[in-house]
Short mmCIF file of C-alpha atoms in Angstrom, two decimals:
data_model
loop_
_atom_site.label_atom_id
_atom_site.label_comp_id
_atom_site.label_asym_id
_atom_site.label_seq_id
_atom_site.Cartn_x
_atom_site.Cartn_y
_atom_site.Cartn_z
CA UNK A 1 -39.50 13.22 -21.09
CA UNK A 2 -37.51 14.14 -17.97
CA UNK A 3 -33.93 15.19 -18.59
CA UNK A 4 -31.49 12.41 -17.49
CA UNK A 5 -28.93 13.76 -15.10
CA UNK A 6 -25.67 12.41 -14.37
CA UNK A 7 -25.58 12.57 -10.73
CA UNK A 8 -21.81 11.87 -10.45
CA UNK A 9 -21.08 14.53 -13.30
CA UNK A 10 -23.21 17.21 -11.56
CA UNK A 11 -21.65 16.90 -8.01
CA UNK A 12 -18.24 17.51 -9.91
CA UNK A 13 -19.73 20.55 -11.35
CA UNK A 14 -21.10 21.67 -7.91
CA UNK A 15 -17.75 21.13 -6.39
CA UNK A 16 -15.77 22.99 -9.11
CA UNK A 17 -18.13 25.88 -8.64
CA UNK A 18 -17.48 25.72 -4.84
CA UNK A 19 -13.78 25.77 -5.66
CA UNK A 20 -13.81 28.63 -8.04
CA UNK A 21 -15.76 30.73 -5.33
CA UNK A 22 -13.27 29.75 -2.51
CA UNK A 23 -10.36 30.53 -4.65
CA UNK A 24 -11.81 33.96 -5.82
CA UNK A 25 -13.54 35.28 -2.54
CA UNK A 26 -12.61 33.02 0.17
CA UNK A 27 -14.19 30.17 2.08
CA UNK A 28 -16.86 32.22 3.75
CA UNK A 29 -18.33 33.03 0.40
CA UNK A 30 -18.90 29.41 -0.36
CA UNK A 31 -22.54 29.44 0.73
CA UNK A 32 -25.20 27.27 -1.04
CA UNK A 33 -26.73 30.55 -2.53
CA UNK A 34 -23.46 31.54 -4.10
CA UNK A 35 -22.48 28.09 -5.17
CA UNK A 36 -25.86 27.28 -6.72
CA UNK A 37 -25.67 30.50 -8.79
CA UNK A 38 -22.08 29.86 -9.90
CA UNK A 39 -23.11 26.16 -10.91
CA UNK A 40 -26.30 27.45 -12.68
CA UNK A 41 -28.56 25.29 -10.50
CA UNK A 42 -31.44 26.15 -8.33
CA UNK A 43 -30.99 26.48 -4.58
CA UNK A 44 -33.43 23.72 -3.87
CA UNK A 45 -31.68 21.33 -6.12
CA UNK A 46 -28.40 21.71 -4.44
CA UNK A 47 -29.38 19.17 -1.80
CA UNK A 48 -29.57 16.47 -4.13
CA UNK A 49 -25.88 16.68 -4.30
CA UNK A 50 -24.62 17.66 -0.98
CA UNK A 51 -26.71 17.46 2.13
CA UNK A 52 -24.32 19.74 4.15
CA UNK A 53 -21.45 22.20 3.62
CA UNK A 54 -19.16 19.86 5.40
CA UNK A 55 -19.85 17.03 2.87
CA UNK A 56 -19.26 19.47 -0.08
CA UNK A 57 -15.64 20.52 1.48
CA UNK A 58 -14.98 16.85 1.99
CA UNK A 59 -15.72 16.11 -1.71
CA UNK A 60 -13.71 19.12 -2.63
CA UNK A 61 -10.84 17.94 -0.63
CA UNK A 62 -11.09 14.31 -2.10
CA UNK A 63 -10.87 15.67 -5.51
CA UNK A 64 -7.59 17.09 -4.72
CA UNK A 65 -6.33 13.72 -3.22
CA UNK A 66 -7.53 12.05 -6.43
CA UNK A 67 -5.60 14.69 -8.49
CA UNK A 68 -2.47 14.23 -6.49
CA UNK A 69 -2.67 10.71 -6.73
CA UNK A 70 -3.11 10.67 -10.65
CA UNK A 71 -0.03 12.84 -10.98
CA UNK A 72 2.17 10.55 -8.82
CA UNK A 73 0.77 7.59 -10.84
CA UNK A 74 1.59 9.20 -14.10
CA UNK A 75 5.43 9.42 -13.01
CA UNK A 76 8.13 7.23 -14.31
CA UNK A 77 8.93 4.30 -12.35
CA UNK A 78 11.98 3.31 -14.14
CA UNK A 79 15.30 5.34 -13.80
CA UNK A 80 17.32 6.91 -11.10
CA UNK A 81 15.72 6.63 -7.67
CA UNK A 82 16.50 10.14 -6.14
CA UNK A 83 15.22 12.21 -8.96
CA UNK A 84 11.99 10.05 -9.26
CA UNK A 85 11.38 10.50 -5.36
CA UNK A 86 11.99 14.40 -5.75
CA UNK A 87 9.16 14.24 -8.52
CA UNK A 88 6.64 12.64 -5.95
CA UNK A 89 7.20 15.20 -3.51
CA UNK A 90 6.93 17.99 -6.08
CA UNK A 91 3.41 16.99 -6.52
CA UNK A 92 2.82 18.77 -3.22
CA UNK A 93 4.53 21.96 -4.13
CA UNK A 94 2.19 24.74 -5.88
CA UNK A 95 4.40 25.34 -9.14
CA UNK A 96 1.67 25.13 -11.56
CA UNK A 97 -2.11 26.50 -11.93
CA UNK A 98 -3.65 23.32 -10.60
CA UNK A 99 -1.34 22.93 -7.58
CA UNK A 100 -1.69 26.45 -6.86
CA UNK A 101 -5.34 26.33 -6.78
CA UNK A 102 -5.06 23.21 -4.32
CA UNK A 103 -2.94 24.78 -2.16
CA UNK A 104 -4.66 28.09 -1.89
CA UNK A 105 -7.90 26.12 -0.99
CA UNK A 106 -6.02 23.98 1.29
CA UNK A 107 -4.63 27.02 3.25
CA UNK A 108 -7.95 28.87 3.49
CA UNK A 109 -9.53 25.51 4.67
CA UNK A 110 -6.68 25.15 7.33
CA UNK A 111 -7.31 28.53 8.75
CA UNK A 112 -10.78 27.92 8.80
CA UNK A 113 -10.34 24.52 10.65
CA UNK A 114 -8.87 26.31 13.59
CA UNK A 115 -12.08 28.03 14.30
CA UNK A 116 -14.46 25.48 13.22
CA UNK A 117 -13.36 21.99 15.11
CA UNK A 118 -15.91 20.09 12.79
CA UNK A 119 -13.51 20.91 9.88
CA UNK A 120 -10.62 19.54 11.75
CA UNK A 121 -10.80 15.89 10.73
CA UNK A 122 -10.91 16.74 6.99
CA UNK A 123 -7.90 19.01 7.60
CA UNK A 124 -6.05 16.07 8.74
CA UNK A 125 -7.18 13.86 6.10
CA UNK A 126 -5.83 16.28 3.61
CA UNK A 127 -2.47 16.04 5.55
CA UNK A 128 -2.19 12.57 5.28
CA UNK A 129 -1.24 12.49 1.75
CA UNK A 130 2.04 14.32 2.11
CA UNK A 131 2.62 12.27 5.15
CA UNK A 132 2.38 9.06 3.19
CA UNK A 133 4.42 10.08 0.39
CA UNK A 134 7.23 11.19 3.12
CA UNK A 135 6.84 7.77 4.44
CA UNK A 136 7.08 6.14 0.77
CA UNK A 137 10.28 8.40 0.01
CA UNK A 138 12.06 7.36 3.21
CA UNK A 139 10.99 3.68 2.77
CA UNK A 140 12.11 3.59 -0.74
CA UNK A 141 15.62 4.89 -0.02
CA UNK A 142 15.92 2.07 2.64
CA UNK A 143 14.62 -0.56 0.33
CA UNK A 144 17.06 0.53 -2.19
CA UNK A 145 19.85 0.43 0.07
CA UNK A 146 20.67 4.01 -0.53
CA UNK A 147 19.90 5.44 3.08
CA UNK A 148 22.75 6.40 5.35
CA UNK A 149 23.23 3.65 7.97
CA UNK A 150 21.46 4.48 11.35
CA UNK A 151 18.68 6.73 9.75
CA UNK A 152 15.98 7.44 12.34
CA UNK A 153 12.94 6.50 10.06
CA UNK A 154 10.32 8.11 12.10
CA UNK A 155 12.26 11.46 12.61
CA UNK A 156 13.14 11.74 8.74
CA UNK A 157 9.60 11.14 7.59
CA UNK A 158 8.24 13.79 10.04
CA UNK A 159 11.09 16.17 9.02
CA UNK A 160 10.63 15.48 5.03
CA UNK A 161 6.88 16.12 5.64
CA UNK A 162 7.34 19.47 7.32
CA UNK A 163 10.13 20.54 4.76
CA UNK A 164 8.08 19.91 1.85
CA UNK A 165 4.79 21.71 3.62
CA UNK A 166 7.23 24.59 4.68
CA UNK A 167 8.57 24.92 0.84
CA UNK A 168 4.98 24.64 -0.50
CA UNK A 169 3.60 27.32 1.67
CA UNK A 170 6.55 29.58 1.10
CA UNK A 171 6.05 29.01 -2.69
CA UNK A 172 2.43 29.92 -2.43
CA UNK A 173 2.81 32.92 -0.36
CA UNK A 174 5.90 34.52 -2.00
CA UNK A 175 6.02 33.07 -5.44
CA UNK A 176 8.79 35.76 -6.43
CA UNK A 177 11.16 34.72 -3.78
CA UNK A 178 11.61 30.95 -4.43
CA UNK A 179 10.92 29.57 -7.74
CA UNK A 180 9.99 26.02 -8.70
CA UNK A 181 13.61 25.15 -9.58
CA UNK A 182 14.81 26.42 -6.28
CA UNK A 183 12.21 24.12 -4.40
CA UNK A 184 13.45 21.15 -6.64
CA UNK A 185 17.24 21.88 -5.68
CA UNK A 186 16.46 22.03 -2.00
CA UNK A 187 14.37 18.78 -1.90
CA UNK A 188 16.96 17.07 -4.08
CA UNK A 189 19.85 18.25 -1.93
CA UNK A 190 17.78 17.01 1.16
CA UNK A 191 17.18 13.52 -0.34
CA UNK A 192 20.87 13.20 -1.35
CA UNK A 193 21.88 14.25 2.27
CA UNK A 194 20.07 11.08 3.45
CA UNK A 195 21.87 8.95 1.34
CA UNK A 196 25.18 7.03 1.92
CA UNK A 197 28.29 8.87 0.47
CA UNK A 198 29.38 6.97 -2.64
CA UNK A 199 32.66 5.64 -2.14
CA UNK B 1 -12.43 68.09 32.81
CA UNK B 2 -11.87 65.82 29.78
CA UNK B 3 -10.38 62.37 30.68
CA UNK B 4 -6.69 62.06 29.75
CA UNK B 5 -6.23 59.18 27.33
CA UNK B 6 -2.98 57.43 26.81
CA UNK B 7 -3.09 57.17 23.03
CA UNK B 8 -0.41 54.47 22.80
CA UNK B 9 -2.07 52.34 25.51
CA UNK B 10 -5.50 52.67 23.61
CA UNK B 11 -4.13 51.55 20.72
CA UNK B 12 -2.75 48.35 22.30
CA UNK B 13 -5.96 47.83 23.81
CA UNK B 14 -7.78 48.11 20.14
CA UNK B 15 -5.27 45.70 18.70
CA UNK B 16 -5.54 43.09 21.67
CA UNK B 17 -9.34 43.42 21.07
CA UNK B 18 -9.04 42.54 17.40
CA UNK B 19 -6.75 39.72 18.06
CA UNK B 20 -9.43 38.27 20.32
CA UNK B 21 -11.90 38.54 17.69
CA UNK B 22 -9.67 37.19 15.00
CA UNK B 23 -8.75 34.25 17.04
CA UNK B 24 -12.36 33.56 18.02
CA UNK B 25 -14.18 34.22 14.99
CA UNK B 26 -11.73 34.59 12.02
CA UNK B 27 -10.24 37.62 10.43
CA UNK B 28 -13.63 38.60 8.51
CA UNK B 29 -15.17 39.30 11.82
CA UNK B 30 -12.76 41.90 12.72
CA UNK B 31 -14.76 44.79 11.79
CA UNK B 32 -14.59 48.28 13.03
CA UNK B 33 -17.93 47.71 14.64
CA UNK B 34 -16.97 44.47 16.41
CA UNK B 35 -13.67 45.53 17.46
CA UNK B 36 -14.97 48.68 19.11
CA UNK B 37 -17.53 46.73 20.87
CA UNK B 38 -15.02 44.26 22.11
CA UNK B 39 -12.83 47.19 23.24
CA UNK B 40 -15.64 48.90 24.83
CA UNK B 41 -14.99 51.98 22.77
CA UNK B 42 -17.55 53.88 20.45
CA UNK B 43 -17.18 53.24 16.66
CA UNK B 44 -16.56 56.95 16.18
CA UNK B 45 -13.58 56.78 18.38
CA UNK B 46 -11.78 53.98 16.46
CA UNK B 47 -10.51 56.46 13.92
CA UNK B 48 -8.55 58.17 16.49
CA UNK B 49 -6.30 54.87 16.79
CA UNK B 50 -6.38 53.26 13.28
CA UNK B 51 -7.63 55.18 10.13
CA UNK B 52 -7.61 51.90 8.00
CA UNK B 53 -8.07 48.23 8.92
CA UNK B 54 -4.68 47.64 7.03
CA UNK B 55 -3.30 49.87 9.63
CA UNK B 56 -4.72 47.93 12.67
CA UNK B 57 -3.61 44.54 10.93
CA UNK B 58 0.02 46.12 10.47
CA UNK B 59 -0.04 47.21 14.28
CA UNK B 60 -1.25 43.73 15.34
CA UNK B 61 1.57 41.92 13.16
CA UNK B 62 4.04 44.38 14.53
CA UNK B 63 2.94 43.45 18.16
CA UNK B 64 3.88 39.64 17.29
CA UNK B 65 7.27 40.76 15.74
CA UNK B 66 8.04 42.51 18.97
CA UNK B 67 6.85 39.60 21.05
CA UNK B 68 9.19 37.35 19.14
CA UNK B 69 11.99 39.64 19.35
CA UNK B 70 11.67 39.91 23.25
CA UNK B 71 11.69 36.18 23.48
CA UNK B 72 14.77 35.80 21.55
CA UNK B 73 16.65 38.54 23.35
CA UNK B 74 15.70 36.70 26.74
CA UNK B 75 17.63 33.62 25.64
CA UNK B 76 20.71 32.77 27.13
CA UNK B 77 24.05 33.81 25.16
CA UNK B 78 26.33 31.86 26.81
CA UNK B 79 26.56 27.96 26.72
CA UNK B 80 26.56 25.41 23.95
CA UNK B 81 25.83 26.81 20.49
CA UNK B 82 23.54 24.33 18.82
CA UNK B 83 21.13 24.03 21.86
CA UNK B 84 21.03 27.79 21.71
CA UNK B 85 20.31 28.29 18.19
CA UNK B 86 17.57 25.54 18.38
CA UNK B 87 15.95 27.73 21.19
CA UNK B 88 15.93 30.77 18.85
CA UNK B 89 14.07 28.85 16.30
CA UNK B 90 11.65 27.40 18.82
CA UNK B 91 10.30 30.81 19.34
CA UNK B 92 8.39 30.50 16.07
CA UNK B 93 6.85 27.11 16.87
CA UNK B 94 3.61 27.41 18.49
CA UNK B 95 4.29 25.45 21.77
CA UNK B 96 2.70 27.72 24.15
CA UNK B 97 -0.70 29.80 24.42
CA UNK B 98 1.08 33.06 23.27
CA UNK B 99 2.78 31.42 20.23
CA UNK B 100 -0.36 29.40 19.50
CA UNK B 101 -2.23 32.82 19.23
CA UNK B 102 0.46 34.36 17.18
CA UNK B 103 0.51 31.74 14.81
CA UNK B 104 -3.34 31.12 14.43
CA UNK B 105 -3.70 34.68 13.44
CA UNK B 106 -0.54 34.51 11.10
CA UNK B 107 -2.42 31.54 9.36
CA UNK B 108 -5.63 33.22 9.04
CA UNK B 109 -3.90 36.33 7.71
CA UNK B 110 -1.90 34.39 5.32
CA UNK B 111 -5.08 32.82 3.76
CA UNK B 112 -6.40 36.42 3.48
CA UNK B 113 -3.58 37.75 1.89
CA UNK B 114 -4.09 35.46 -0.99
CA UNK B 115 -7.27 36.94 -1.77
CA UNK B 116 -6.54 40.61 -0.75
CA UNK B 117 -3.50 41.58 -2.44
CA UNK B 118 -3.22 44.68 -0.26
CA UNK B 119 -2.17 42.34 2.74
CA UNK B 120 0.41 40.73 0.86
CA UNK B 121 3.13 43.08 1.89
CA UNK B 122 2.34 42.64 5.20
CA UNK B 123 2.29 38.71 5.19
CA UNK B 124 5.85 39.26 3.68
CA UNK B 125 7.10 41.46 6.62
CA UNK B 126 5.79 38.71 9.02
CA UNK B 127 7.72 36.02 7.03
CA UNK B 128 11.05 38.06 7.42
CA UNK B 129 11.37 37.30 11.09
CA UNK B 130 11.99 33.73 10.58
CA UNK B 131 14.00 34.25 7.38
CA UNK B 132 16.40 36.45 9.53
CA UNK B 133 16.56 33.93 12.30
CA UNK B 134 17.41 31.03 9.72
CA UNK B 135 20.13 33.22 8.41
CA UNK B 136 21.39 34.10 11.89
CA UNK B 137 21.30 30.48 12.89
CA UNK B 138 23.48 29.38 9.49
CA UNK B 139 25.84 32.51 9.89
CA UNK B 140 26.50 31.60 13.57
CA UNK B 141 27.38 27.81 12.76
CA UNK B 142 29.93 29.19 10.10
CA UNK B 143 31.35 31.97 12.53
CA UNK B 144 31.94 29.16 15.28
CA UNK B 145 33.50 26.94 12.75
CA UNK B 146 31.09 24.50 13.49
CA UNK B 147 29.53 24.21 10.02
CA UNK B 148 30.54 21.32 7.62
CA UNK B 149 33.05 22.40 4.87
CA UNK B 150 31.13 23.53 1.63
CA UNK B 151 27.80 24.39 3.08
CA UNK B 152 25.57 26.08 0.65
CA UNK B 153 24.80 29.13 2.68
CA UNK B 154 21.78 30.49 0.75
CA UNK B 155 20.06 27.04 0.15
CA UNK B 156 20.53 26.10 3.95
CA UNK B 157 18.73 29.16 5.06
CA UNK B 158 15.80 28.69 2.71
CA UNK B 159 15.60 24.84 3.96
CA UNK B 160 15.86 25.78 7.52
CA UNK B 161 13.16 28.59 7.09
CA UNK B 162 10.92 26.09 5.30
CA UNK B 163 11.49 23.30 7.79
CA UNK B 164 10.83 25.40 10.79
CA UNK B 165 7.67 26.98 9.14
CA UNK B 166 6.51 23.47 8.13
CA UNK B 167 6.89 22.13 11.78
CA UNK B 168 5.07 25.21 13.14
CA UNK B 169 2.09 24.74 10.94
CA UNK B 170 1.90 21.10 11.36
CA UNK B 171 2.06 21.57 15.45
CA UNK B 172 -0.58 24.26 15.07
CA UNK B 173 -2.85 21.99 12.93
CA UNK B 174 -2.30 18.69 14.58
CA UNK B 175 -1.07 19.62 18.02
CA UNK B 176 -1.74 15.94 19.12
CA UNK B 177 0.51 14.41 16.38
CA UNK B 178 3.94 16.06 17.14
CA UNK B 179 4.54 17.49 20.63
CA UNK B 180 6.77 20.32 21.26
CA UNK B 181 9.68 17.91 22.43
CA UNK B 182 9.36 16.01 19.08
CA UNK B 183 9.95 19.33 17.06
CA UNK B 184 12.82 20.43 19.36
CA UNK B 185 14.40 16.89 18.43
CA UNK B 186 13.89 17.42 14.55
CA UNK B 187 15.29 21.00 14.74
CA UNK B 188 18.26 19.90 17.02
CA UNK B 189 18.98 16.88 14.77
CA UNK B 190 18.90 19.09 11.73
CA UNK B 191 21.34 21.64 13.16
CA UNK B 192 23.79 18.91 14.26
CA UNK B 193 23.44 17.51 10.49
CA UNK B 194 24.79 20.74 9.46
CA UNK B 195 27.81 20.51 11.70
CA UNK B 196 31.15 18.97 11.10
CA UNK B 197 31.43 15.40 12.32
CA UNK B 198 33.39 15.56 15.55
CA UNK B 199 36.76 13.65 15.28
#
């Protein structure tokens, strides 16, 4: 009797094998041969799961998007607004093993997308998550009537997006220089700077 | 009679050949063989200029640091403070061919430094330029008595550093989304947000 293979589960195994290789040895080592070996599958069976390398990368990036989304959904929705919004943004800063891995692969991927234009669209999709979170944060400050009058919404969304990504990259590259608590303070101070001064 | 070779000039030629390869095909293609071919030199002669690949990369990054420094030194020192400080920070944002090239190589290099710890120190030196510029900007606002009272200097330096790097990376990755003028507006607005409100 043939073994019943859970296709979705196998796809995940392949993607996880690819991520381990990317993190360990860089994106250029994520070849069909290396990934199949890492996943314990035959080279031939790989095409059942992903027909191109771009498809595999897209799947990996999608895993990250889902992981960030699950973390954001698990956050408390009750309680003080600014500390809660800060926690949303902190999901994009590499302060634990999962987030460090996501960010390392993201950085390798971005560097590669500069050379291979076919990866450009994917890199843009990856960027969309933080862009949306930044928009959500500014919108929430406005809806909760916490925002300073006359706030330039579009500018503040771009600025927040750039600030959090910059902090995330510095945290990844120089983990000793800025600790997670420092990043949290900077994000919190920034959010309060967008709020009305309490009378 | 043997040809008299200008050693310093040849080193520059080799570094420029390496940079062209890195930009075109990625850091992993910057091998001794490829660089010597690109520079029109023999593989054997390469060791006269750089004994290790790390030494060559260090020289390339140093070229970038010098280029940024020359651009900053060429800026006007007279005139309104905030627009001048904005121009200093804009030297780190990839808005023209030279800066795009610097930033692309910088990003490839950072992605690689995550995998090869021996490149870590270099990547930190590269980061120091913007860190120093951010410190200079905040110090100048204080010296010129423009800064808001009670400014947290250390926090604002880190924040400015992250903001400009984030804008720079977004500009590089998604040149269509944010144009140079938009980046300038965000940096200018941020600098004014650090200043006392004019009575």
